[in-house]
XYZ file of C-alpha atoms in Angstrom:
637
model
C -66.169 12.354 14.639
C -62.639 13.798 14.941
C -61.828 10.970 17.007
C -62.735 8.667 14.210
C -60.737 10.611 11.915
C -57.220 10.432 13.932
C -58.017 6.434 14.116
C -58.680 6.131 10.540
C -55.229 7.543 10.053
C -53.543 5.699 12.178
C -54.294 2.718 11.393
C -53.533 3.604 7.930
C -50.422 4.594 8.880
C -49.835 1.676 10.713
C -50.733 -1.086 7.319
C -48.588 1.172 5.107
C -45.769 0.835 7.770
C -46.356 -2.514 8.020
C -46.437 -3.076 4.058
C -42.691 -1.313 4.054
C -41.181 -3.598 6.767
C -42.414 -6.741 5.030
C -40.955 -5.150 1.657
C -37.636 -4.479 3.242
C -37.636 -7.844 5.019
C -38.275 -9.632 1.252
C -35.934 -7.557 -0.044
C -33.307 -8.974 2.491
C -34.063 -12.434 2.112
C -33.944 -11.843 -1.650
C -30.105 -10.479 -1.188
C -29.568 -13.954 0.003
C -30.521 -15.658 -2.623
C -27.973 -18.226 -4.352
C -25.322 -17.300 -1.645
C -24.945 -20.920 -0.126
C -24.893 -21.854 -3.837
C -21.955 -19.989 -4.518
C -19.899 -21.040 -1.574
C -20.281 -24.215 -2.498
C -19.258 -23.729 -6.028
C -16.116 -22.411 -4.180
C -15.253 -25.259 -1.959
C -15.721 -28.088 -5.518
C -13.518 -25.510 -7.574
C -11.269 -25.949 -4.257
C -11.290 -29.688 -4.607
C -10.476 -29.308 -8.390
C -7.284 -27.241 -8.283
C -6.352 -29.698 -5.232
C -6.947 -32.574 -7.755
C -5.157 -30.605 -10.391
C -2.155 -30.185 -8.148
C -1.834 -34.124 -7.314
C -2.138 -35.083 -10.882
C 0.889 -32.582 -11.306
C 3.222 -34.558 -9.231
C 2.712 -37.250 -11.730
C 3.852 -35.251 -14.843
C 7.475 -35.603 -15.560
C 8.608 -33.427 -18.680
C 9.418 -29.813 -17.745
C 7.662 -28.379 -20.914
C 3.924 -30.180 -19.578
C 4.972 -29.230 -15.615
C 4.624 -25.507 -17.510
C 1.702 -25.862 -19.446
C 0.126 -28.076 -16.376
C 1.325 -25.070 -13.737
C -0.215 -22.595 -16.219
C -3.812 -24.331 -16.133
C -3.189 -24.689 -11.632
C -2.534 -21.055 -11.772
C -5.373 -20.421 -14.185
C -7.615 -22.363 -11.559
C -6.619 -20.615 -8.614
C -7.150 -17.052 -9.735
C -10.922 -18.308 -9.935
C -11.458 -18.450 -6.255
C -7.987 -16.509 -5.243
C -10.745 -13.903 -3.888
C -12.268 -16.265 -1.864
C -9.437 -18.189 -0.353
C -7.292 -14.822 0.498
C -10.718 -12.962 1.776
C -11.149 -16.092 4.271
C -7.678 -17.349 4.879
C -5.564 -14.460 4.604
C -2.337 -15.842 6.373
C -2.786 -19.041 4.831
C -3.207 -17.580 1.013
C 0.019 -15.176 1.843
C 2.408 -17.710 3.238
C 1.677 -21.154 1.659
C -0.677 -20.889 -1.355
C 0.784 -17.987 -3.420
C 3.989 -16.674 -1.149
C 6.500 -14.204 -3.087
C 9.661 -16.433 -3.383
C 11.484 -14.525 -0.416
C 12.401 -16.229 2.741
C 10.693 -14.154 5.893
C 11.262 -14.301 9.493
C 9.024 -16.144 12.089
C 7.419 -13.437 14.602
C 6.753 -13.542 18.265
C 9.422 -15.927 18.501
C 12.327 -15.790 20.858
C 15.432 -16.268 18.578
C 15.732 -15.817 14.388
C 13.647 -18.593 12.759
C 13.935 -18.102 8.882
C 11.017 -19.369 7.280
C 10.931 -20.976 3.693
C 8.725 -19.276 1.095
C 5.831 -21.714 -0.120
C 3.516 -21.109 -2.959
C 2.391 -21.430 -6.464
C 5.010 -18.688 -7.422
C 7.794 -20.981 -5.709
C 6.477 -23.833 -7.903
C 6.639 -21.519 -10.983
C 10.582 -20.794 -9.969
C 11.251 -24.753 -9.519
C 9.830 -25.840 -12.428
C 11.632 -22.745 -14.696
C 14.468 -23.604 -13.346
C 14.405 -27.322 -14.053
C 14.743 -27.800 -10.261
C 14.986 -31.883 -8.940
C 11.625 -33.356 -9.358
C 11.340 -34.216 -5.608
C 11.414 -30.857 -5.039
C 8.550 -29.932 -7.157
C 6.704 -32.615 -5.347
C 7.753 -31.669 -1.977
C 6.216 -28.051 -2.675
C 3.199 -29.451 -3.887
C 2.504 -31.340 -1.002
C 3.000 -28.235 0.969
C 0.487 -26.247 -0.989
C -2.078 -29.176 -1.416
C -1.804 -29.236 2.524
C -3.081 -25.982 3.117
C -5.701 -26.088 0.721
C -6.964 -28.870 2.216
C -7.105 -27.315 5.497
C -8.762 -24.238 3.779
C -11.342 -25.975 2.301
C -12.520 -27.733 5.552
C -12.065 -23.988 7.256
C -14.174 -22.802 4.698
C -17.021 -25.221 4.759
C -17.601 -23.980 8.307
C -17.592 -20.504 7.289
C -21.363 -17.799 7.270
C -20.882 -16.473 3.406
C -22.635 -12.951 3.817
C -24.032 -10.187 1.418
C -21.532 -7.578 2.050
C -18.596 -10.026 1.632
C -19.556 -11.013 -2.333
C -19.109 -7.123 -2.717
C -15.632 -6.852 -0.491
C -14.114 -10.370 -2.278
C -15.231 -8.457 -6.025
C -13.347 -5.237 -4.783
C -10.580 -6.540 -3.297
C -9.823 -8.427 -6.341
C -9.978 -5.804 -8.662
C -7.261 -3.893 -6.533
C -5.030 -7.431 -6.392
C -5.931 -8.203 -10.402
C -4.400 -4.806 -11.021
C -1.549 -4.040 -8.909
C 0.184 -7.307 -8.776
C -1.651 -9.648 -11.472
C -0.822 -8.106 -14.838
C 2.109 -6.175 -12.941
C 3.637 -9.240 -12.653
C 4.418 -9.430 -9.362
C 2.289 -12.919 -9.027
C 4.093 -14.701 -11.959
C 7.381 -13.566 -12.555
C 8.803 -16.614 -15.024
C 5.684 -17.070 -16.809
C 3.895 -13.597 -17.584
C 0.883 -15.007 -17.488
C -0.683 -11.956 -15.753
C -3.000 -10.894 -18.315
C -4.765 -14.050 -19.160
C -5.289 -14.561 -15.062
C -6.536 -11.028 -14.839
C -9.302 -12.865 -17.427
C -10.104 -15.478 -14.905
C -10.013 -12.736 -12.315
C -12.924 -10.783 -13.625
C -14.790 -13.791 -14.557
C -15.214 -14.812 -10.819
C -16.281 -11.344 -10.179
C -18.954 -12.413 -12.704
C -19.426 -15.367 -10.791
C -19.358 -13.955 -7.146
C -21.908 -10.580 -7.936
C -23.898 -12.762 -10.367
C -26.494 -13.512 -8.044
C -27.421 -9.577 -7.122
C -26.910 -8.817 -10.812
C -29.377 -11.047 -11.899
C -31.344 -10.660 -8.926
C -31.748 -6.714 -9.475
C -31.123 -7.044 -13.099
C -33.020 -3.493 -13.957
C -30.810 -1.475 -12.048
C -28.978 1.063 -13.921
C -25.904 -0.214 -11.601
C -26.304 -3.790 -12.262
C -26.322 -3.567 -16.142
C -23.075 -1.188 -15.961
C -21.268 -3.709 -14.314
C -22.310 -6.664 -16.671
C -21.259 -4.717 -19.129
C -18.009 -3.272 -17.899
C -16.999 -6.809 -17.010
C -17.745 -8.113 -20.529
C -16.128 -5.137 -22.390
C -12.803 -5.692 -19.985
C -12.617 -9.486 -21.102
C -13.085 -8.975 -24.322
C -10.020 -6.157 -23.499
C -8.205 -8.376 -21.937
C -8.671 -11.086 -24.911
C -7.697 -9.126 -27.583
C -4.340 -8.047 -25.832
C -2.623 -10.954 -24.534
C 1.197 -9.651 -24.781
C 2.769 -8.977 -21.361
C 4.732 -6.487 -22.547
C 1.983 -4.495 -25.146
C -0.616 -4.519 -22.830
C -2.078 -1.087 -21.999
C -2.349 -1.062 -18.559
C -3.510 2.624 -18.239
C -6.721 1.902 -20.338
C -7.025 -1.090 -18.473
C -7.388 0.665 -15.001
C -9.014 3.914 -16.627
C -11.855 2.286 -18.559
C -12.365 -0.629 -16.613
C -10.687 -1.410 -13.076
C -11.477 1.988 -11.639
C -14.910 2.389 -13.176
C -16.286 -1.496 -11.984
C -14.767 -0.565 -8.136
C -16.694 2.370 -8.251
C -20.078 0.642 -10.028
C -19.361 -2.584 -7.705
C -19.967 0.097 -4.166
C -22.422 2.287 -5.876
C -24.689 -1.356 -6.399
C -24.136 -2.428 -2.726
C -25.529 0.893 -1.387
C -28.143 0.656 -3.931
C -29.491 -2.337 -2.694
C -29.063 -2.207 0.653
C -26.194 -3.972 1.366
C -24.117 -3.380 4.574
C -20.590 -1.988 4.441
C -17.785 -3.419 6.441
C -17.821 0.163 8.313
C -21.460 -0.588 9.340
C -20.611 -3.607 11.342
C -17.277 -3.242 12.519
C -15.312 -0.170 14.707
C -11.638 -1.411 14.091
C -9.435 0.672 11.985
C -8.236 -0.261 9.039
C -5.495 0.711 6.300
C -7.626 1.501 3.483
C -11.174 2.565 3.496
C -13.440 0.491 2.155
C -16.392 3.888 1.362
C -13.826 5.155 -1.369
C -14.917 5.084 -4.703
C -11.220 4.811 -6.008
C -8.201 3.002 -5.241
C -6.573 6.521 -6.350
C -8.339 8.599 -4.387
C -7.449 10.791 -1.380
C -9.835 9.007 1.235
C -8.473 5.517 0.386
C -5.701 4.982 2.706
C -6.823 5.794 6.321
C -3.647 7.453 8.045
C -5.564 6.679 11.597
C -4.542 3.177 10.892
C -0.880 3.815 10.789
C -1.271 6.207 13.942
C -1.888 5.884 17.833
C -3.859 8.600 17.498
C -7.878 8.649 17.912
C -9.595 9.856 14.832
C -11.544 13.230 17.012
C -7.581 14.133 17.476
C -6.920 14.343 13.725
C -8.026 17.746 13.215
C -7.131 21.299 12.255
C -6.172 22.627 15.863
C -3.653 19.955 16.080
C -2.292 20.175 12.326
C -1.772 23.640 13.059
C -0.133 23.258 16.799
C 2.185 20.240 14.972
C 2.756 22.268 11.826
C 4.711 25.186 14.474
C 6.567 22.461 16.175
C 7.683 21.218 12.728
C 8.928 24.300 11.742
C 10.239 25.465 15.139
C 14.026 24.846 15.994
C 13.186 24.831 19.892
C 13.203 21.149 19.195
C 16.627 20.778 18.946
C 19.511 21.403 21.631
C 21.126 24.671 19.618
C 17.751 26.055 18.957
C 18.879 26.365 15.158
C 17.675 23.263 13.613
C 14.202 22.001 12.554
C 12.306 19.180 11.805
C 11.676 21.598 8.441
C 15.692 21.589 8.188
C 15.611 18.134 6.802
C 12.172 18.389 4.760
C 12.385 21.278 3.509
C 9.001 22.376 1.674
C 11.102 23.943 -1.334
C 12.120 20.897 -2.165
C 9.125 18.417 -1.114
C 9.927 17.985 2.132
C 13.802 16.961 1.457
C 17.063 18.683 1.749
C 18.924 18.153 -1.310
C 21.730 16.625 0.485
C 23.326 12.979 -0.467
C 23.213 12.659 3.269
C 21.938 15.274 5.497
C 23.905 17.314 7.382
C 24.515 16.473 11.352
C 23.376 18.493 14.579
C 27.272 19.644 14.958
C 27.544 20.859 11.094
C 31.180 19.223 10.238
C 29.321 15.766 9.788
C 26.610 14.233 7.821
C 23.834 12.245 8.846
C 24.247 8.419 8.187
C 21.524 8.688 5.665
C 19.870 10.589 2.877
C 16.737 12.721 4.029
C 13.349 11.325 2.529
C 10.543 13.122 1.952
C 7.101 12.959 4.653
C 4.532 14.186 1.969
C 2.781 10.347 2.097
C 5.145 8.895 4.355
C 2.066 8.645 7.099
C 1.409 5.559 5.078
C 3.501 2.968 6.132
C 3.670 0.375 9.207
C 7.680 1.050 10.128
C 9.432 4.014 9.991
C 13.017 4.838 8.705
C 14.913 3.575 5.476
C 15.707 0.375 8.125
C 11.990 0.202 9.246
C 13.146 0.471 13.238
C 9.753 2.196 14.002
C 6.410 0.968 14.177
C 4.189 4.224 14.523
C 5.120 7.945 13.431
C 4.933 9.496 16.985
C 7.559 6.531 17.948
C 9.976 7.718 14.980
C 10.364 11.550 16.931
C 12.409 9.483 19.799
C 15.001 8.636 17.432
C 15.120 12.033 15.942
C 14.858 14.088 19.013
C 17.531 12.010 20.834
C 19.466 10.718 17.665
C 23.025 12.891 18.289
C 23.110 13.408 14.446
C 19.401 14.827 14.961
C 17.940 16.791 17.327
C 20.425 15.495 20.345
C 17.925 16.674 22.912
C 15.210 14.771 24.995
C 11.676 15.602 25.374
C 12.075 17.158 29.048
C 14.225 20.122 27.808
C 11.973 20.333 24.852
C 8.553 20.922 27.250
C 10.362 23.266 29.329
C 11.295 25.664 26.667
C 7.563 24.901 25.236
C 6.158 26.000 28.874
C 7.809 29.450 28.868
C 5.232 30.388 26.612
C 1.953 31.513 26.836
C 1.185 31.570 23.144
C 2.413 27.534 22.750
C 0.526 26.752 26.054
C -2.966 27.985 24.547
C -2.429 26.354 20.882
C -2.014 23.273 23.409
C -5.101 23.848 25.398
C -6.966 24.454 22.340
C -6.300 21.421 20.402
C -6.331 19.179 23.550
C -8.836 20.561 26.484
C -8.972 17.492 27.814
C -5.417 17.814 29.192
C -5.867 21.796 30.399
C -4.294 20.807 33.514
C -0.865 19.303 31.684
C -1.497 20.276 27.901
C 2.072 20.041 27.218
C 3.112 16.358 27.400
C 4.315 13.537 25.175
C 0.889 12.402 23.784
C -0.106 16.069 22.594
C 3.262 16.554 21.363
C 3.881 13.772 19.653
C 0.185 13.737 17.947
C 0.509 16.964 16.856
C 3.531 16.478 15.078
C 2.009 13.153 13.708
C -0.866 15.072 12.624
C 0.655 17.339 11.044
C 2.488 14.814 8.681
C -0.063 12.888 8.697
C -2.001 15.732 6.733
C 0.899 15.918 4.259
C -0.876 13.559 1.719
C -0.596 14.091 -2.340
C -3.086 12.139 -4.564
C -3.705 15.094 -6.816
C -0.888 14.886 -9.304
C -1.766 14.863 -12.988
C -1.176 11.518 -13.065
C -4.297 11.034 -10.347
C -6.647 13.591 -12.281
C -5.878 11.624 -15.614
C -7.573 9.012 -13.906
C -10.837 10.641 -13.388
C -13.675 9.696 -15.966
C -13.942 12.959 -17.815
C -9.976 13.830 -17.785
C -7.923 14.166 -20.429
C -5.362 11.130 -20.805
C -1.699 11.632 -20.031
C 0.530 12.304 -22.943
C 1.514 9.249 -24.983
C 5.153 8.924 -24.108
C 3.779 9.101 -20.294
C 1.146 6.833 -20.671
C 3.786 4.601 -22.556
C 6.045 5.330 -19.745
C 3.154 4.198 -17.154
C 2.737 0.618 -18.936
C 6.266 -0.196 -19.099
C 6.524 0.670 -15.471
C 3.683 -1.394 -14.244
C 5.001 -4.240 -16.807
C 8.082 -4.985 -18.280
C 10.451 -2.621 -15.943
C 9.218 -4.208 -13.329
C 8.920 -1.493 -11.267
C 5.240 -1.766 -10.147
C 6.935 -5.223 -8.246
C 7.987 -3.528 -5.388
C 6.778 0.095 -6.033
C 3.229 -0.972 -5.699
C -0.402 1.386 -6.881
C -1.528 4.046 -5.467
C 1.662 5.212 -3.214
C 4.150 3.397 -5.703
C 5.643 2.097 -2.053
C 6.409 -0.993 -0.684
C 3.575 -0.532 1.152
C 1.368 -3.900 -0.024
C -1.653 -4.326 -1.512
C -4.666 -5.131 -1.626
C -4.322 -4.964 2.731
C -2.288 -2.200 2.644
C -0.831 -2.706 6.382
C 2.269 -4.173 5.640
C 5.767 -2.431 3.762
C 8.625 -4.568 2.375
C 12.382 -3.932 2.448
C 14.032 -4.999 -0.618
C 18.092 -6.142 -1.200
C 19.267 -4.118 -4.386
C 23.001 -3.498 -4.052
C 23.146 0.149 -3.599
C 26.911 0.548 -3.885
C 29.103 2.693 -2.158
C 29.865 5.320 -5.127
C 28.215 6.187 -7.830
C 31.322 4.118 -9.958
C 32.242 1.511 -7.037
C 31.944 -2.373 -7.361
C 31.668 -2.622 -3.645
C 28.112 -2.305 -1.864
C 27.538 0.364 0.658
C 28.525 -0.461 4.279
C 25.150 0.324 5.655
C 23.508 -2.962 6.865
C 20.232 -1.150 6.755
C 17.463 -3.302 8.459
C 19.770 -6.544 9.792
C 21.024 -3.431 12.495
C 17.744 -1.138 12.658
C 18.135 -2.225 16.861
C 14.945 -4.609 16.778
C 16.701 -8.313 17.994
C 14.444 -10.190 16.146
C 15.882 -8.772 12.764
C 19.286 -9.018 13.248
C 19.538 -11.751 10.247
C 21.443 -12.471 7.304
C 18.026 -11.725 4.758
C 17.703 -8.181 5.896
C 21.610 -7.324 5.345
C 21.150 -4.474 3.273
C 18.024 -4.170 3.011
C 16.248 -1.368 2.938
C 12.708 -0.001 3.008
C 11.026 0.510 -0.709
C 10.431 4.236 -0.451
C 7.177 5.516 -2.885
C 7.990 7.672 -5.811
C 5.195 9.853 -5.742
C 6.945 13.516 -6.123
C 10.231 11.541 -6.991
C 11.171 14.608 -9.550
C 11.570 17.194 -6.526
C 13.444 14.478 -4.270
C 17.197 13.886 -5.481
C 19.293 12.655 -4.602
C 18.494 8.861 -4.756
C 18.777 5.904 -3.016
C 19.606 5.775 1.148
C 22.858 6.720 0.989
C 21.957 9.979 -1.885
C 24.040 7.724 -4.704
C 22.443 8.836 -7.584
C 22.085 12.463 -8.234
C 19.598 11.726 -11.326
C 16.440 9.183 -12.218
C 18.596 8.674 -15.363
C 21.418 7.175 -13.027
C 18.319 5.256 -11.412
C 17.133 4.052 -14.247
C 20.688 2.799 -15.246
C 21.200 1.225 -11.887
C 17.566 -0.945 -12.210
C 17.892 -1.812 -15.940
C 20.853 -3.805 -16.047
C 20.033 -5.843 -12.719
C 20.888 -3.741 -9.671
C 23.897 -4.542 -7.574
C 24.846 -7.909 -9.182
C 24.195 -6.621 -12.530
C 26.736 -4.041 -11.787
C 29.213 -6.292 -10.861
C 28.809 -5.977 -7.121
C 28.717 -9.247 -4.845
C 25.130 -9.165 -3.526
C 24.194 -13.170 -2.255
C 21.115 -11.797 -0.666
C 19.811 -9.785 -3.247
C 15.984 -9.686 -3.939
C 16.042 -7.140 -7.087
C 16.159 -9.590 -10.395
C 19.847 -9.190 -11.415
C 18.883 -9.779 -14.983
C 18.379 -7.503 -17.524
C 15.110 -5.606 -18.079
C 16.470 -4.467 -21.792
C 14.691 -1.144 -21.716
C 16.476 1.211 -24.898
C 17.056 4.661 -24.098
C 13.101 6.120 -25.229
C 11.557 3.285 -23.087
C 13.805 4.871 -19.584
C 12.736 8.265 -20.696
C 9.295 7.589 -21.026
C 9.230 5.399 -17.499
C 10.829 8.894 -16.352
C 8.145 11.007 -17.966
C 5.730 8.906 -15.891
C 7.298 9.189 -13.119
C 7.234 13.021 -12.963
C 3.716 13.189 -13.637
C 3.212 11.893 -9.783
C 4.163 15.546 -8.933
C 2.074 17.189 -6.432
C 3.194 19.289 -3.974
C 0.127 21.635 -4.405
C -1.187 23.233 -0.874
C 1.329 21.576 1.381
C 4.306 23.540 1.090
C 3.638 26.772 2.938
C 5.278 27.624 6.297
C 3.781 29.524 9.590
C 4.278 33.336 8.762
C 6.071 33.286 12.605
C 6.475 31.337 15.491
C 4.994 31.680 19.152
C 7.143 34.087 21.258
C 9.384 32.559 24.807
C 9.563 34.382 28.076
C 12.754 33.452 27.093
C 14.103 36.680 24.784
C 17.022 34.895 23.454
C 14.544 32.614 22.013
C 12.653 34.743 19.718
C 15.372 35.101 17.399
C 14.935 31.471 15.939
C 14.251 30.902 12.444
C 11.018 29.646 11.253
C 12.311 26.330 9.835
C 15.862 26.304 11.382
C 19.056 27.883 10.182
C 20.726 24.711 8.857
C-alpha cells in the first residue's frame, strides 16, 4: 500500500514538474514575440534616414540644409540605439564622430584621420562651408549606413539586448544629448532626447504590452510618457532643468527598465558573458557606487581585489621605503588632508630645491580611466608606479632596492603571504606589489557626495542656486562636453573605456599671453602620439572633490575655481589672447554673468566626498634594518 503511495506522489510530482517546464518554455517563446518585427522596423527606418540624407545633397539654400539636417538628426536618434549597440566603431567614427581629427592605431607611422559624422555635417552647413563639401560628407555617412544596414540584416536580435539598447540610451540621451555634446551649432538636444525616449517606447514595447499587468511594465509606460510630455513643455536649451530631468525620469526608467528584465526572466549580459567590462550592467544607477567596474581598468583578477591587499597596498602607500631617501611617500603627493593632493602648483621633486614638472592630481576616482598621467603615457595603474618609482623627480629608485628593504621584514613578508598565498614561496614580487598598491587606489572611490544622495528617490533636492548651478553646467557652460556624468571626466560615455585629452591653452602664468611649454600628450614617450593634434593636450581630469584640490590646471595655474571659471567663460586660450591653432575648447564666449559662475561653482562643491577614505595606518611594519624605523608614516616631504 505504501508502495502505492510513494508512486502516487511521484508521479504527481513529476506532471506538476512537467506543467512548470512547459510554463517557463511558453513564457520564453512569449519574450520573443514581435522581436523580428522590430528589427525590421529598424533596418526601413535605416533606409529612410539614408533616403533622407540623399535628398539632402539636392537642397541648396543654407537655411533648408538646417531645417533638412534638423529632421536627419531627428531620424537618427530613433534607431541611434540600435546602430551604436550593433556597430559601435562604425556609429563612433563615421555616423555621429565629434568634429576632432584622431589618430589611426596599430599603424606603423602617424596617420591623422578626418572626423566624419552628422555633427561634422552640422559644422559645414553652420558654417556655410562649399556645397561639395557637404556632399562629400554625406556620401561618407550614407556609405556606412549602407554597410550597417546590410550588417544588420544578418544580425540574431535577442531579449536581453531590447533591455541593454533602452539602457544604454538613457545614459547617452542624458550625458551627451541634451548636454550638448552631440549638437553643438544647433541645440537641438532636447527635442532629440524626445525621439530618444520614444524608441525606448518602441524597442521595450513588445514586453510592455506583452506583460502589460506588471507593476514594472506600467511604471515604465508611464515614466516614459510623463518625461515626453517633460521634455515637450521645455524646449529651451538653455532653461531646461536637467536635474529634474535625470531625478524624476532618467534615473528612475534605468532602474524600472532592469527591475522588468529580471522580472520576466530575461538574461543579463553578466549571465552569458565572462569578459570584463567598464561599467556594470546589474547597477540600478548610472550614479551609483557599483557602476563603474575598476577590474576593468586593472590587470588585476577580481578574487585579488580584496581587503588583505587594500590593506598591504594602503602601508606601501603611506610608507617612504619606496623612495631612495626613505623620506618620501606615495602619500607625500596625495596627501589625504587635502583629497589626496599636495597643495602645490607643481609638486615638489625627490631632491627638494626643484619641483615636479607637473601639478599633483588627486587618486580618489582616478582608478577610472584607460591611461594614466595628465599626458595619458600609461595604460593600466600598476604600469603608472614605473614612472613614479624610477621618475628622478619621483621616487628615483627601482623596484629591486625597493623588495630588498621590503624583505628585511618579517611583519611586510606576512601581510604579503596573507593577501597572496599563492606566491608563499616569493610573496614579495612585482605582481603583489604592484596590485596592492593598485588596490588600494583602486578602493579610493567617492560616489557619496551630496550631490549623489540628492539623487536618490526620497532625498531632499540640492539647493536652488546648486541645482541652477548643475543645469548650466550640463548645458549652456558647456562643461558636461568634456567633463562627462557620473565621474565629470573625460572618461566617455555610455562605454565608459575610453578618456579624451582636450587642447585648452593653459598659459604659462596666471596673466601671460603665451601657452605653457608643456607639450603634454604629443611627448608622453608613446611614438605613435608624437603628432601635431595632441600638442598640448592634456587629459580631462574629473571634478568630483574639485573644492579640496587647488591648485588648477596641469601646471597649478589657477589658485581658485573663480580663476577657472574666468579662464573657460571667455573661450580658453584663444579667448585669452593666446595663439592656440590646435585648440579643441570653443574659443567663443559662453556669456555666463557673475551669479551663473557662482552657482556652476556651488555645484561643483557639492561633488565633495572624501568621507571614509582619508585615514592613514596608525604605524608602519618594523625593518631588521633599525635606521629604518624612524620613517614617517606618509613621508616627511
Amino acid at each position: 500500500m505504501k508502495a502505492l503511495q510513494y508512486l502516487f506522489i511521484i508521479i504527481n510530482f513529476l506532471l506538476l514538474t512537467s506543467l512548470k517546464i512547459n510554463k517557463k518554455e511558453s513564457f520564453y517563446e512569449e519574450r520573443f514575440v514581435d522581436l523580428s518585427e522590430l528589427k525590421n522596423t529598424y533596418i526601413k527606418k535605416t533606409d529612410d534616414l539614408i533616403l533622407s540624407l540623399e535628398n539632402l545633397k539636392k537642397t541648396e539654400d543654407f537655411n533648408s540644409l538646417k531645417t533638412g539636417l534638423s529632421t536627419i538628426r531627428l531620424k537618427y536618434k530613433g534607431i541611434e540605439g540600435f546602430i551604436s549597440y550593433f556597430s559601435i566603431d562604425e556609429a563612433k567614427f563615421y555616423i555621429n564622430s565629434a568634429p576632432l581629427p584622431r589618430l589611426e592605431k596599430n599603424v606603423p607611422e602617424i596617420n591623422v584621420i578626418a572626423p566624419h559624422g552628422l555633427q561634422v555635417l552640422e559644422e559645414l552647413i553652420y558654417d556655410k562651408s562649399p556645397k561639395k563639401n557637404i556632399n562629400d560628407e554625406i556620401n561618407v555617412i550614407t556609405k556606412h549606413l549602407i554597410s550597417i544596414n546590410e550588417y544588420h540584416k544578418k544580425i540574431n536580435l535577442e531579449p536581453r539586448h531590447v533591455f541593454e539598447i533602452s539602457r544604454q540610451s538613457l545614459i547617452r540621451t542624458f550625458t551627451l544629448g541634451v548636454s550638448g555634446f552631440d549638437s553643438p551649432c544647433s541645440s537641438n538636444g532636447i527635442k532629440e532626447s524626445m525621439e530618444v525616449l520614444k524608441s525606448i517606447q518602441d524597442v521595450t514595447n513588445s514586453y510592455v504590452t506583452t506583460f502589460k499587468n506588471s507593476n514594472n511594465s506600467k511604471q515604465i509606460t508611464e515614466t516614459l510618457d510623463k518625461a515626453i510630455l517633460f521634455l515637450e513643455s521645455n524646449l529651451d536649451f538653455n532653461s531646461f532643468n536637467r536635474y529634474q530631468y535625470l531625478k524624476k525620469y532618467i534615473l528612475p526608467l534605468y532602474k524600472m527598465i532592469f527591475e522588468f528584465q529580471r522580472e520576466i526572466g530575461v538574461e543579463t549580459i553578466k549571465e552569458v558573458s565572462n569578459f570584463e567590462t567598464a561599467f556594470n550592467y546589474n547597477s540600478e544607477s548610472f550614479f551609483s557606487k557599483e557602476f563603474l567596474n575598476p577590474i576593468y581598468f586593472s590587470n588585476f583578477e577580481k578574487s585579488e581585489f580584496n581587503q588583505k591587499s587594500i590593506e598591504l597596498g594602503k602601508l606601501l602607500f603611506f610608507d617612504p621605503l619606496l623612495s631612495n631617501n626613505n623620506k618620501r611617500a606615495c602619500a607625500s603627493c596625495h596627501n589625504p588632508n587635502m583629497a589626496f593632493t599636495d597643495g602645490h602648483k607643481k609638486s615638489i621633486a625627490t631632491n627638494f630645491d626643484i619641483n615636479s614638472k607637473r601639478n599633483a592630481p588627486t587618486v580618489i576616482d582616478a582608478i577610472f580611466s584607460d591611461r594614466f598621467f595628465y599626458d595619458l603615457r600609461s595604460e593600466k595603474i600598476e604600469k603608472q608606479l614605473d614612472h613614479v618609482i624610477k621618475g628622478k623627480d619621483d621616487f628615483h629608485t627601482s623596484y629591486e632596492l625597493i623588495f630588498e628593504k621590503l624583505k628585511k621584514s618579517t611583519e611586510y613578508t606576512d601581510y604579503f603571504i596573507n593577501a597572496y598565498p599563492d606566491h608563499i614561496e616569493d610573496p614579495i614580487n612585482y605582481f603583489t606589489f604592484s596590485t596592492s598598491l593598485g588596490a588600494y587606489v583602486s578602493s579610493l572611490v567617492s560616489f557619496n557626495s551630496p550631490f549623489d544622495k540628492s539623487l536618490l528617490k526620497e532625498s531632499s533636492d540640492l539647493e536652488s542656486n546648486e541645482i541652477n548651478g548643475f543645469n548650466i553646467f550640463m548645458g549652456k557652460g558647456m562643461c558636461a562636453t568634456c567633463h562627462f556624468p557620473p565621474t565629470f571626466s573625460g572618461l566617455v560615455p555610455p562605454y565608459y573605456n575610453e578618456n579624451e585629452s582636450e587642447v585648452i591653452g593653459v598659459p604659462y602664468t596666471i596673466k601671460a599671453k603665451e601657452i605653457d611649454k608643456d607639450f603634454g600628450r604629443a611627448l608622453n614617450g608613446i611614438p605613435g602620439e608624437m603628432s601635431e593634434i595632441y600638442k598640448n593636450s592634456f587629459k580631462t581630469v574629473g571634478l568630483r572633490n574639485v573644492a579640496y584640490t587647488a591648485p588648477y590646471m596641469h601646471n597649478g595655474v589657477y589658485n581658485t575655481l573663480d580663476e577657472v571659471m574666468d579662464f573657460y567663460n571667455n573661450g580658453g586660450g584663444i579667448g585669452h589672447g593666446i595663439d592656440v591653432p590646435n585648440q579643441t575648447l570653443p574659443f567663443d564666449s559662453l556669456n555666463l554673468n557673475e551669479d551663473e559662475i557662482k552657482d556652476v561653482i556651488a555645484f561643483m562643491q557639492t561633488l565633495s566626498d572624501t568621507i571614509g577614505l582619508t585615514s592613514k595606518p596608525n604605524k608602519l611594519p618594523n625593518i631588521s634594518d633599525s635606521t629604518l624605523n624612524y620613517r614617517i608614516v606618509g613621508g616627511e616631504y
